[in-house]
Amino acid sequence: MVLGTDTRVLTLAFARMADALGNSFLIIVLPLYIASGQVSLAGIAGQQVLGFTLQTETLIGLVLSLFGLLNSFGQPFTGRLSDRTGQRRIFVLTGLVLFAIGSAAYPFLSSYWTVLAARAFQGLGAAFTIPATVALVNDYAASDAERGGNFGVFNTFRLIGFGFGPIVAGIVITGGLAANDVVTYRVAGTAISGFTAAFAIAVLGAVVSFALVWALIQDPQLDSEAGKDLSIAILDRRGKGLDPVFVLGVGTFMMASTIALFATLEGPVRMRLNESTLFFSVQFAAVVIANVVFQVPIGRASDRFGRRPFIVAGFVILVPSVFAQGIVTGPWLMLLARFVQGIAVALVFAPSLALAGDLAGARGSGTTLSVLTMAFGLGVAIGPLASGLLYNVGSFSTPFTAGAALAFVGLVLTYTQVEETLDLSSESDQPAPQD
């Protein structure tokens, strides 16, 4: 144990931090790369599809969304397969290899369709990595009283990579804190663009993550019956409405969608707020930075005081923080709104994973937790695409108003359908009966 946390969980946390750093680089880099002219949009931009004009923002949203779509829809299958085979480690390693190959390919691609294909390849890699990694964190919990804390620590390190990656990406691409133009580096007499340097760092993140998992992580003993049920329950098994894991998945999807609305609108946001690329990167990262600060204390508090109060409070805060992003007119107010949104996400995410982990049982942690990780990835995928489409048909505030409405639906569902899983009336750390 280090800092009160299983060393295997810390290893997975560091590995995901390195991997997330590389992935978050691409969220900032790819929109700039596509809009820079180095990726040909000939015959695509300006075309009419189902009544919509394909603007650059929509095409960027499609690239960002495709990763999450393939990632999300693949996760239930890889999560269940890791339960049935009793192997997590090989799934994590396979996914990291696929992600690294996709990142390494970008500097050699010049057409929009090939960039789209590389991002799809990375989405498949994430489908292997994410559910198996989260399942390992759950498997390593010695008791329910440690589960929230484990997920808090894991998410903190993962989000350090994901949150600070965009800031570092902005500096790598432009070569400075205040610059806006893409810089060219000289390495051994060879000219390397800021884009290529950023893609190289994404590859490095995957390589470091691979090395940590390969050297330090082993598969735990798993129930051979876990993961044989390939269904995702929608109705509660006790006949009390909707299945709580399904509801948490829906809520996680809505929450993640609101995070991702921002990424597609880099150009409009910078123009509206008259800010630099770096300041936009800081605003994007503010959600994640808030998570870094609050994940561990919230996760451990949920072990002591219960999961449900934190999840409900998170959605209560999420609604106004998302809506505000569509109406603010100053860069610092946008930064504040994004930070408050990050607090809301921290209140929802670790307690939701812990609650689902409490209920995993014979379902298998890979199978059960893949519902939430799939939902998160799907939200991150749909958010940018929906943002681009809503911006095209409405105004700047339209995507954020729609996101606030989704957050409100998540609040209603969670409040009415999710019960507490910890028995808070005694010293027991066992979850409350659900069957």
CSV table of C-alpha atoms in Angstrom, one decimal:
chain,number,residue,atom,x,y,z
A,1,MET,CA,0.0,0.0,0.0
A,2,VAL,CA,1.3,3.5,-0.9
A,3,LEU,CA,-0.7,6.6,0.3
A,4,GLY,CA,-3.4,4.2,1.4
A,5,THR,CA,-3.8,2.7,-2.1
A,6,ASP,CA,-2.9,-0.7,-3.5
A,7,THR,CA,0.3,-0.3,-5.5
A,8,ARG,CA,-1.3,-2.2,-8.4
A,9,VAL,CA,-4.0,0.5,-8.6
A,10,LEU,CA,-1.3,3.2,-8.6
A,11,THR,CA,0.5,1.4,-11.4
A,12,LEU,CA,-2.6,1.3,-13.5
A,13,ALA,CA,-3.3,4.9,-12.6
A,14,PHE,CA,0.2,6.0,-13.8
A,15,ALA,CA,-0.2,3.9,-16.9
A,16,ARG,CA,-3.6,5.5,-17.7
A,17,MET,CA,-2.1,8.9,-17.0
A,18,ALA,CA,0.6,8.4,-19.7
A,19,ASP,CA,-2.0,7.0,-22.1
A,20,ALA,CA,-4.5,9.8,-21.4
A,21,LEU,CA,-1.9,12.4,-22.0
A,22,GLY,CA,-1.4,11.2,-25.5
A,23,ASN,CA,-5.1,11.0,-26.2
A,24,SER,CA,-5.9,14.4,-24.9
A,25,PHE,CA,-3.1,15.8,-27.1
A,26,LEU,CA,-5.1,14.7,-30.1
A,27,ILE,CA,-8.3,16.3,-28.9
A,28,ILE,CA,-6.6,19.7,-29.3
A,29,VAL,CA,-4.2,18.8,-32.1
A,30,LEU,CA,-6.6,17.1,-34.6
A,31,PRO,CA,-9.0,20.1,-34.9
A,32,LEU,CA,-6.0,22.4,-35.6
A,33,TYR,CA,-4.4,19.8,-37.9
A,34,ILE,CA,-7.6,19.4,-40.0
A,35,ALA,CA,-8.2,23.1,-40.2
A,36,SER,CA,-4.6,23.9,-41.0
A,37,GLY,CA,-4.8,22.9,-44.7
A,38,GLN,CA,-2.4,20.0,-44.3
A,39,VAL,CA,-5.4,17.7,-44.5
A,40,SER,CA,-7.4,18.0,-47.7
A,41,LEU,CA,-11.1,18.6,-47.4
A,42,ALA,CA,-11.6,18.8,-51.1
A,43,GLY,CA,-15.0,17.5,-52.2
A,44,ILE,CA,-16.2,17.2,-48.6
A,45,ALA,CA,-16.4,20.6,-47.0
A,46,GLY,CA,-19.4,22.6,-48.2
A,47,GLN,CA,-21.3,19.5,-49.4
A,48,GLN,CA,-25.0,19.0,-48.5
A,49,VAL,CA,-25.8,15.9,-46.5
A,50,LEU,CA,-29.4,15.3,-45.3
A,51,GLY,CA,-30.1,19.0,-45.5
A,52,PHE,CA,-26.9,20.0,-43.5
A,53,THR,CA,-23.9,21.8,-45.0
A,54,LEU,CA,-20.7,20.1,-44.0
A,55,GLN,CA,-18.7,22.9,-42.4
A,56,THR,CA,-15.2,22.4,-41.0
A,57,GLU,CA,-16.5,22.3,-37.5
A,58,THR,CA,-18.9,19.4,-38.4
A,59,LEU,CA,-16.1,17.4,-40.0
A,60,ILE,CA,-13.9,18.0,-37.0
A,61,GLY,CA,-16.7,16.8,-34.8
A,62,LEU,CA,-17.0,13.6,-36.9
A,63,VAL,CA,-13.3,12.8,-36.4
A,64,LEU,CA,-13.5,13.3,-32.7
A,65,SER,CA,-16.8,11.4,-32.4
A,66,LEU,CA,-15.8,8.4,-34.4
A,67,PHE,CA,-13.1,7.5,-31.9
A,68,GLY,CA,-15.7,7.4,-29.1
A,69,LEU,CA,-18.3,5.6,-31.1
A,70,LEU,CA,-16.1,2.7,-31.9
A,71,ASN,CA,-14.6,2.8,-28.4
A,72,SER,CA,-18.0,2.7,-26.8
A,73,PHE,CA,-19.8,0.1,-28.8
A,74,GLY,CA,-16.8,-2.2,-28.6
A,75,GLN,CA,-16.4,-2.0,-24.8
A,76,PRO,CA,-19.3,-4.3,-23.8
A,77,PHE,CA,-17.9,-7.1,-25.9
A,78,THR,CA,-14.3,-6.7,-24.7
A,79,GLY,CA,-15.4,-6.2,-21.1
A,80,ARG,CA,-17.4,-9.4,-21.2
A,81,LEU,CA,-14.7,-11.3,-23.0
A,82,SER,CA,-12.2,-10.3,-20.4
A,83,ASP,CA,-14.6,-11.7,-17.7
A,84,ARG,CA,-15.1,-14.9,-19.6
A,85,THR,CA,-11.4,-15.5,-20.3
A,86,GLY,CA,-10.2,-14.3,-16.9
A,87,GLN,CA,-7.6,-12.1,-18.6
A,88,ARG,CA,-7.4,-8.4,-18.4
A,89,ARG,CA,-3.7,-7.6,-19.0
A,90,ILE,CA,-3.6,-8.8,-22.7
A,91,PHE,CA,-6.6,-6.6,-23.5
A,92,VAL,CA,-4.9,-3.5,-22.1
A,93,LEU,CA,-1.7,-4.2,-23.9
A,94,THR,CA,-3.4,-4.9,-27.2
A,95,GLY,CA,-5.4,-1.7,-27.0
A,96,LEU,CA,-2.2,0.4,-26.3
A,97,VAL,CA,-0.5,-1.1,-29.3
A,98,LEU,CA,-3.4,-0.1,-31.6
A,99,PHE,CA,-3.5,3.4,-30.2
A,100,ALA,CA,0.2,3.9,-30.7
A,101,ILE,CA,0.0,2.8,-34.3
A,102,GLY,CA,-2.8,5.2,-35.0
A,103,SER,CA,-0.9,8.1,-33.5
A,104,ALA,CA,2.3,7.3,-35.4
A,105,ALA,CA,0.3,7.3,-38.7
A,106,TYR,CA,-1.0,10.9,-38.6
A,107,PRO,CA,2.1,12.8,-39.9
A,108,PHE,CA,2.0,10.6,-43.0
A,109,LEU,CA,-1.7,11.3,-43.8
A,110,SER,CA,-2.9,14.1,-46.0
A,111,SER,CA,-6.6,13.3,-46.8
A,112,TYR,CA,-9.6,13.7,-44.5
A,113,TRP,CA,-10.7,10.1,-45.0
A,114,THR,CA,-7.3,8.6,-44.0
A,115,VAL,CA,-7.3,10.8,-40.8
A,116,LEU,CA,-10.8,9.5,-40.1
A,117,ALA,CA,-9.5,5.9,-40.5
A,118,ALA,CA,-6.6,6.4,-38.2
A,119,ARG,CA,-8.9,7.8,-35.5
A,120,ALA,CA,-11.2,4.8,-36.0
A,121,PHE,CA,-8.2,2.5,-35.5
A,122,GLN,CA,-7.5,4.3,-32.2
A,123,GLY,CA,-11.1,3.9,-31.1
A,124,LEU,CA,-10.8,0.2,-31.5
A,125,GLY,CA,-7.7,0.2,-29.4
A,126,ALA,CA,-9.5,2.1,-26.6
A,127,ALA,CA,-12.3,-0.4,-26.7
A,128,PHE,CA,-9.7,-3.1,-25.6
A,129,THR,CA,-7.9,-0.9,-23.0
A,130,ILE,CA,-10.6,0.9,-21.0
A,131,PRO,CA,-13.0,-1.7,-19.7
A,132,ALA,CA,-10.2,-4.1,-18.8
A,133,THR,CA,-8.3,-1.4,-16.9
A,134,VAL,CA,-11.3,-0.2,-15.0
A,135,ALA,CA,-12.2,-3.8,-14.2
A,136,LEU,CA,-8.7,-4.4,-12.8
A,137,VAL,CA,-9.1,-1.4,-10.5
A,138,ASN,CA,-12.4,-2.9,-9.3
A,139,ASP,CA,-10.9,-6.4,-8.9
A,140,TYR,CA,-8.1,-5.1,-6.8
A,141,ALA,CA,-10.5,-3.6,-4.2
A,142,ALA,CA,-10.1,-5.7,-1.0
A,143,SER,CA,-13.6,-4.5,0.2
A,144,ASP,CA,-16.4,-2.2,-0.7
A,145,ALA,CA,-15.0,0.3,1.8
A,146,GLU,CA,-12.0,0.7,-0.6
A,147,ARG,CA,-13.7,0.8,-3.9
A,148,GLY,CA,-14.6,4.5,-4.0
A,149,GLY,CA,-11.1,5.5,-2.9
A,150,ASN,CA,-9.5,3.2,-5.5
A,151,PHE,CA,-11.6,4.8,-8.3
A,152,GLY,CA,-10.9,8.2,-7.0
A,153,VAL,CA,-7.1,7.7,-7.1
A,154,PHE,CA,-7.3,6.0,-10.5
A,155,ASN,CA,-9.4,8.8,-12.0
A,156,THR,CA,-7.2,11.4,-10.5
A,157,PHE,CA,-4.0,10.2,-12.3
A,158,ARG,CA,-5.9,9.5,-15.5
A,159,LEU,CA,-7.3,13.0,-15.5
A,160,ILE,CA,-4.0,14.6,-14.7
A,161,GLY,CA,-2.8,13.2,-18.1
A,162,PHE,CA,-6.1,14.1,-19.8
A,163,GLY,CA,-6.3,17.6,-18.2
A,164,PHE,CA,-2.8,18.8,-18.6
A,165,GLY,CA,-2.3,17.2,-22.1
A,166,PRO,CA,-4.2,20.0,-23.9
A,167,ILE,CA,-2.1,22.7,-22.2
A,168,VAL,CA,1.1,20.9,-23.1
A,169,ALA,CA,-0.2,20.3,-26.6
A,170,GLY,CA,-0.9,24.0,-27.1
A,171,ILE,CA,2.7,24.8,-26.1
A,172,VAL,CA,4.2,22.1,-28.2
A,173,ILE,CA,2.3,23.1,-31.3
A,174,THR,CA,2.9,26.8,-31.1
A,175,GLY,CA,6.3,26.8,-29.2
A,176,GLY,CA,5.2,29.2,-26.6
A,177,LEU,CA,2.6,30.4,-24.1
A,178,ALA,CA,1.2,33.3,-26.2
A,179,ALA,CA,2.0,32.2,-29.7
A,180,ASN,CA,-0.8,31.1,-32.2
A,181,ASP,CA,1.2,29.9,-35.2
A,182,VAL,CA,2.4,26.4,-35.6
A,183,VAL,CA,6.1,26.2,-34.8
A,184,THR,CA,8.8,24.2,-36.7
A,185,TYR,CA,11.5,22.5,-34.6
A,186,ARG,CA,15.0,21.5,-35.8
A,187,VAL,CA,16.0,18.0,-34.7
A,188,ALA,CA,19.4,16.8,-35.9
A,189,GLY,CA,19.1,19.1,-38.9
A,190,THR,CA,15.6,17.9,-39.8
A,191,ALA,CA,12.6,20.2,-39.7
A,192,ILE,CA,9.7,18.8,-37.6
A,193,SER,CA,6.4,20.7,-37.3
A,194,GLY,CA,4.7,21.2,-34.0
A,195,PHE,CA,2.0,18.8,-35.2
A,196,THR,CA,4.5,16.0,-35.8
A,197,ALA,CA,6.0,16.7,-32.4
A,198,ALA,CA,2.6,16.4,-30.7
A,199,PHE,CA,1.8,13.2,-32.5
A,200,ALA,CA,5.2,11.8,-31.3
A,201,ILE,CA,4.3,12.6,-27.7
A,202,ALA,CA,1.0,10.7,-28.1
A,203,VAL,CA,3.0,7.7,-29.3
A,204,LEU,CA,5.3,8.0,-26.3
A,205,GLY,CA,2.4,8.1,-23.9
A,206,ALA,CA,1.2,4.8,-25.2
A,207,VAL,CA,4.6,3.3,-25.0
A,208,VAL,CA,5.2,4.3,-21.4
A,209,SER,CA,1.8,2.9,-20.5
A,210,PHE,CA,2.5,-0.4,-22.2
A,211,ALA,CA,5.8,-0.8,-20.4
A,212,LEU,CA,4.2,-0.2,-17.0
A,213,VAL,CA,1.4,-2.7,-17.5
A,214,TRP,CA,3.7,-5.3,-19.1
A,215,ALA,CA,6.2,-5.1,-16.2
A,216,LEU,CA,4.0,-4.7,-13.1
A,217,ILE,CA,0.4,-5.9,-13.7
A,218,GLN,CA,-0.8,-9.5,-13.4
A,219,ASP,CA,-4.3,-10.9,-13.9
A,220,PRO,CA,-6.3,-11.6,-10.7
A,221,GLN,CA,-8.3,-14.8,-10.1
A,222,LEU,CA,-11.8,-14.3,-11.6
A,223,ASP,CA,-15.1,-16.1,-11.3
A,224,SER,CA,-15.4,-18.4,-14.3
A,225,GLU,CA,-19.1,-17.8,-14.5
A,226,ALA,CA,-18.7,-14.0,-14.8
A,227,GLY,CA,-19.5,-12.4,-18.2
A,228,LYS,CA,-21.5,-15.3,-19.6
A,229,ASP,CA,-24.7,-13.2,-19.6
A,230,LEU,CA,-24.3,-11.0,-22.6
A,231,SER,CA,-27.3,-8.9,-21.9
A,232,ILE,CA,-27.5,-5.4,-20.4
A,233,ALA,CA,-30.4,-5.2,-18.0
A,234,ILE,CA,-32.7,-2.2,-18.6
A,235,LEU,CA,-35.4,-3.1,-16.0
A,236,ASP,CA,-34.5,-3.7,-12.3
A,237,ARG,CA,-34.3,-7.4,-11.4
A,238,ARG,CA,-36.5,-6.7,-8.4
A,239,GLY,CA,-39.3,-5.1,-10.4
A,240,LYS,CA,-38.6,-1.6,-9.0
A,241,GLY,CA,-38.3,0.4,-12.1
A,242,LEU,CA,-35.1,0.7,-14.2
A,243,ASP,CA,-31.8,-1.2,-13.5
A,244,PRO,CA,-29.5,1.1,-11.4
A,245,VAL,CA,-26.4,0.2,-13.5
A,246,PHE,CA,-28.4,1.1,-16.7
A,247,VAL,CA,-29.5,4.4,-15.2
A,248,LEU,CA,-26.0,5.2,-14.1
A,249,GLY,CA,-24.9,4.4,-17.7
A,250,VAL,CA,-27.5,6.8,-19.1
A,251,GLY,CA,-26.5,9.5,-16.6
A,252,THR,CA,-22.8,9.0,-17.4
A,253,PHE,CA,-23.5,9.3,-21.1
A,254,MET,CA,-25.3,12.6,-20.5
A,255,MET,CA,-22.6,13.9,-18.3
A,256,ALA,CA,-19.8,13.0,-20.7
A,257,SER,CA,-21.7,14.6,-23.6
A,258,THR,CA,-21.6,17.9,-21.8
A,259,ILE,CA,-17.9,17.7,-21.3
A,260,ALA,CA,-17.2,17.1,-25.0
A,261,LEU,CA,-19.5,19.9,-26.4
A,262,PHE,CA,-16.6,22.3,-26.0
A,263,ALA,CA,-14.0,20.6,-28.1
A,264,THR,CA,-15.6,21.1,-31.5
A,265,LEU,CA,-16.2,24.9,-31.0
A,266,GLU,CA,-12.5,25.9,-30.6
A,267,GLY,CA,-12.7,28.4,-33.5
A,268,PRO,CA,-16.1,30.0,-32.4
A,269,VAL,CA,-15.1,30.1,-28.8
A,270,ARG,CA,-11.8,31.8,-29.4
A,271,MET,CA,-13.5,34.3,-31.7
A,272,ARG,CA,-16.3,35.0,-29.3
A,273,LEU,CA,-14.0,35.5,-26.3
A,274,ASN,CA,-11.0,36.9,-28.2
A,275,GLU,CA,-8.6,34.5,-26.7
A,276,SER,CA,-5.5,32.5,-27.7
A,277,THR,CA,-5.1,28.8,-28.5
A,278,LEU,CA,-3.4,28.3,-25.1
A,279,PHE,CA,-6.2,29.9,-23.1
A,280,PHE,CA,-8.8,27.7,-24.9
A,281,SER,CA,-6.6,24.7,-24.0
A,282,VAL,CA,-6.7,25.8,-20.3
A,283,GLN,CA,-10.5,26.2,-20.5
A,284,PHE,CA,-10.8,22.8,-22.0
A,285,ALA,CA,-8.6,21.4,-19.3
A,286,ALA,CA,-10.4,23.2,-16.4
A,287,VAL,CA,-13.0,20.4,-16.2
A,288,VAL,CA,-10.3,17.8,-15.8
A,289,ILE,CA,-8.2,19.9,-13.4
A,290,ALA,CA,-11.2,20.2,-11.1
A,291,ASN,CA,-11.6,16.4,-11.2
A,292,VAL,CA,-7.9,16.0,-10.3
A,293,VAL,CA,-8.4,18.1,-7.2
A,294,PHE,CA,-11.7,16.5,-6.0
A,295,GLN,CA,-11.8,12.9,-7.2
A,296,VAL,CA,-9.8,11.3,-4.4
A,297,PRO,CA,-11.6,13.1,-1.5
A,298,ILE,CA,-15.0,12.5,-3.1
A,299,GLY,CA,-14.3,8.9,-3.8
A,300,ARG,CA,-13.2,8.2,-0.3
A,301,ALA,CA,-16.1,10.2,1.2
A,302,SER,CA,-18.5,8.1,-0.9
A,303,ASP,CA,-17.0,5.0,0.9
A,304,ARG,CA,-18.0,6.6,4.2
A,305,PHE,CA,-21.2,8.5,3.5
A,306,GLY,CA,-22.7,6.6,0.6
A,307,ARG,CA,-22.6,6.9,-3.2
A,308,ARG,CA,-26.0,8.3,-4.1
A,309,PRO,CA,-25.8,11.8,-2.4
A,310,PHE,CA,-22.7,12.7,-4.3
A,311,ILE,CA,-24.1,11.5,-7.7
A,312,VAL,CA,-27.3,13.5,-7.2
A,313,ALA,CA,-25.4,16.7,-6.1
A,314,GLY,CA,-23.1,16.4,-9.1
A,315,PHE,CA,-26.1,16.5,-11.5
A,316,VAL,CA,-27.6,19.5,-9.6
A,317,ILE,CA,-24.3,21.5,-10.2
A,318,LEU,CA,-23.9,20.2,-13.7
A,319,VAL,CA,-27.0,21.8,-15.1
A,320,PRO,CA,-26.2,25.5,-14.5
A,321,SER,CA,-22.5,25.1,-15.2
A,322,VAL,CA,-23.1,23.8,-18.7
A,323,PHE,CA,-25.8,26.3,-19.5
A,324,ALA,CA,-23.5,29.2,-18.4
A,325,GLN,CA,-21.0,28.3,-21.1
A,326,GLY,CA,-23.4,29.3,-23.8
A,327,ILE,CA,-24.0,32.8,-22.5
A,328,VAL,CA,-20.7,34.0,-20.9
A,329,THR,CA,-18.8,36.6,-22.9
A,330,GLY,CA,-15.5,36.7,-21.1
A,331,PRO,CA,-12.7,34.2,-21.1
A,332,TRP,CA,-12.3,34.1,-17.3
A,333,LEU,CA,-16.0,33.5,-16.8
A,334,MET,CA,-15.8,30.6,-19.3
A,335,LEU,CA,-12.9,29.3,-17.3
A,336,LEU,CA,-14.9,29.5,-14.1
A,337,ALA,CA,-17.9,27.7,-15.7
A,338,ARG,CA,-15.7,24.9,-16.9
A,339,PHE,CA,-14.1,24.5,-13.5
A,340,VAL,CA,-17.5,24.3,-11.8
A,341,GLN,CA,-18.5,21.7,-14.4
A,342,GLY,CA,-15.4,19.7,-13.4
A,343,ILE,CA,-16.5,19.7,-9.8
A,344,ALA,CA,-19.9,18.3,-10.9
A,345,VAL,CA,-18.2,15.6,-13.0
A,346,ALA,CA,-16.1,14.6,-10.0
A,347,LEU,CA,-19.2,14.3,-7.8
A,348,VAL,CA,-20.8,12.0,-10.4
A,349,PHE,CA,-18.1,9.8,-11.8
A,350,ALA,CA,-16.1,8.0,-9.1
A,351,PRO,CA,-19.2,7.4,-6.9
A,352,SER,CA,-21.0,6.0,-10.0
A,353,LEU,CA,-18.2,3.6,-10.8
A,354,ALA,CA,-18.0,2.5,-7.1
A,355,LEU,CA,-21.8,2.0,-6.9
A,356,ALA,CA,-21.7,-0.1,-10.1
A,357,GLY,CA,-18.8,-2.0,-8.7
A,358,ASP,CA,-20.8,-2.7,-5.5
A,359,LEU,CA,-23.5,-4.3,-7.7
A,360,ALA,CA,-21.1,-6.2,-10.0
A,361,GLY,CA,-21.2,-9.6,-8.2
A,362,ALA,CA,-21.8,-12.5,-10.5
A,363,ARG,CA,-22.3,-10.2,-13.5
A,364,GLY,CA,-18.6,-9.7,-13.5
A,365,SER,CA,-16.8,-6.3,-13.1
A,366,GLY,CA,-15.7,-6.1,-16.7
A,367,THR,CA,-19.3,-6.7,-17.9
A,368,THR,CA,-20.9,-4.3,-15.4
A,369,LEU,CA,-18.4,-1.5,-15.4
A,370,SER,CA,-18.2,-1.6,-19.2
A,371,VAL,CA,-21.8,-0.2,-19.2
A,372,LEU,CA,-20.4,3.0,-17.6
A,373,THR,CA,-17.2,3.2,-19.5
A,374,MET,CA,-19.1,2.6,-22.7
A,375,ALA,CA,-21.5,5.3,-21.8
A,376,PHE,CA,-18.7,7.8,-21.0
A,377,GLY,CA,-17.0,7.0,-24.3
A,378,LEU,CA,-20.3,7.3,-26.2
A,379,GLY,CA,-21.0,10.7,-24.6
A,380,VAL,CA,-17.5,11.9,-25.5
A,381,ALA,CA,-18.2,10.7,-29.1
A,382,ILE,CA,-21.7,12.1,-29.5
A,383,GLY,CA,-20.9,15.4,-27.8
A,384,PRO,CA,-18.5,16.9,-30.4
A,385,LEU,CA,-20.7,15.7,-33.3
A,386,ALA,CA,-23.9,17.1,-31.7
A,387,SER,CA,-22.1,20.3,-30.9
A,388,GLY,CA,-21.1,20.8,-34.5
A,389,LEU,CA,-24.6,20.1,-35.9
A,390,LEU,CA,-26.3,22.2,-33.2
A,391,TYR,CA,-24.0,25.1,-33.9
A,392,ASN,CA,-24.7,24.9,-37.6
A,393,VAL,CA,-28.5,25.0,-37.2
A,394,GLY,CA,-28.7,27.3,-34.2
A,395,SER,CA,-26.5,29.8,-32.4
A,396,PHE,CA,-23.4,29.6,-30.2
A,397,SER,CA,-25.5,28.9,-27.1
A,398,THR,CA,-27.6,26.1,-28.7
A,399,PRO,CA,-25.2,23.2,-27.9
A,400,PHE,CA,-24.8,24.3,-24.3
A,401,THR,CA,-28.5,24.7,-23.8
A,402,ALA,CA,-29.1,21.2,-25.1
A,403,GLY,CA,-26.3,19.9,-22.8
A,404,ALA,CA,-27.9,21.5,-19.8
A,405,ALA,CA,-31.2,19.8,-20.7
A,406,LEU,CA,-29.5,16.4,-20.9
A,407,ALA,CA,-27.9,17.0,-17.5
A,408,PHE,CA,-31.4,17.8,-16.0
A,409,VAL,CA,-32.7,14.5,-17.4
A,410,GLY,CA,-29.8,12.7,-15.8
A,411,LEU,CA,-30.6,14.3,-12.5
A,412,VAL,CA,-34.2,13.2,-12.6
A,413,LEU,CA,-33.3,9.6,-13.6
A,414,THR,CA,-30.6,9.3,-11.0
A,415,TYR,CA,-32.8,10.8,-8.2
A,416,THR,CA,-35.8,8.5,-8.9
A,417,GLN,CA,-34.1,5.3,-10.0
A,418,VAL,CA,-30.8,4.8,-8.1
A,419,GLU,CA,-30.7,3.6,-4.5
A,420,GLU,CA,-27.9,3.6,-2.1
A,421,THR,CA,-25.7,0.4,-2.1
A,422,LEU,CA,-23.8,0.8,1.1
A,423,ASP,CA,-25.4,-0.1,4.5
A,424,LEU,CA,-24.8,3.2,6.3
A,425,SER,CA,-26.7,2.1,9.4
A,426,SER,CA,-23.9,-0.2,10.6
A,427,GLU,CA,-20.2,-0.7,10.6
A,428,SER,CA,-20.5,-3.2,7.7
A,429,ASP,CA,-18.8,-2.3,4.5
A,430,GLN,CA,-21.0,-4.7,2.5
A,431,PRO,CA,-23.4,-3.3,-0.1
A,432,ALA,CA,-27.1,-3.1,0.7
A,433,PRO,CA,-29.1,-6.1,-0.8
A,434,GLN,CA,-30.1,-5.6,-4.4
A,435,ASP,CA,-31.9,-8.9,-5.1
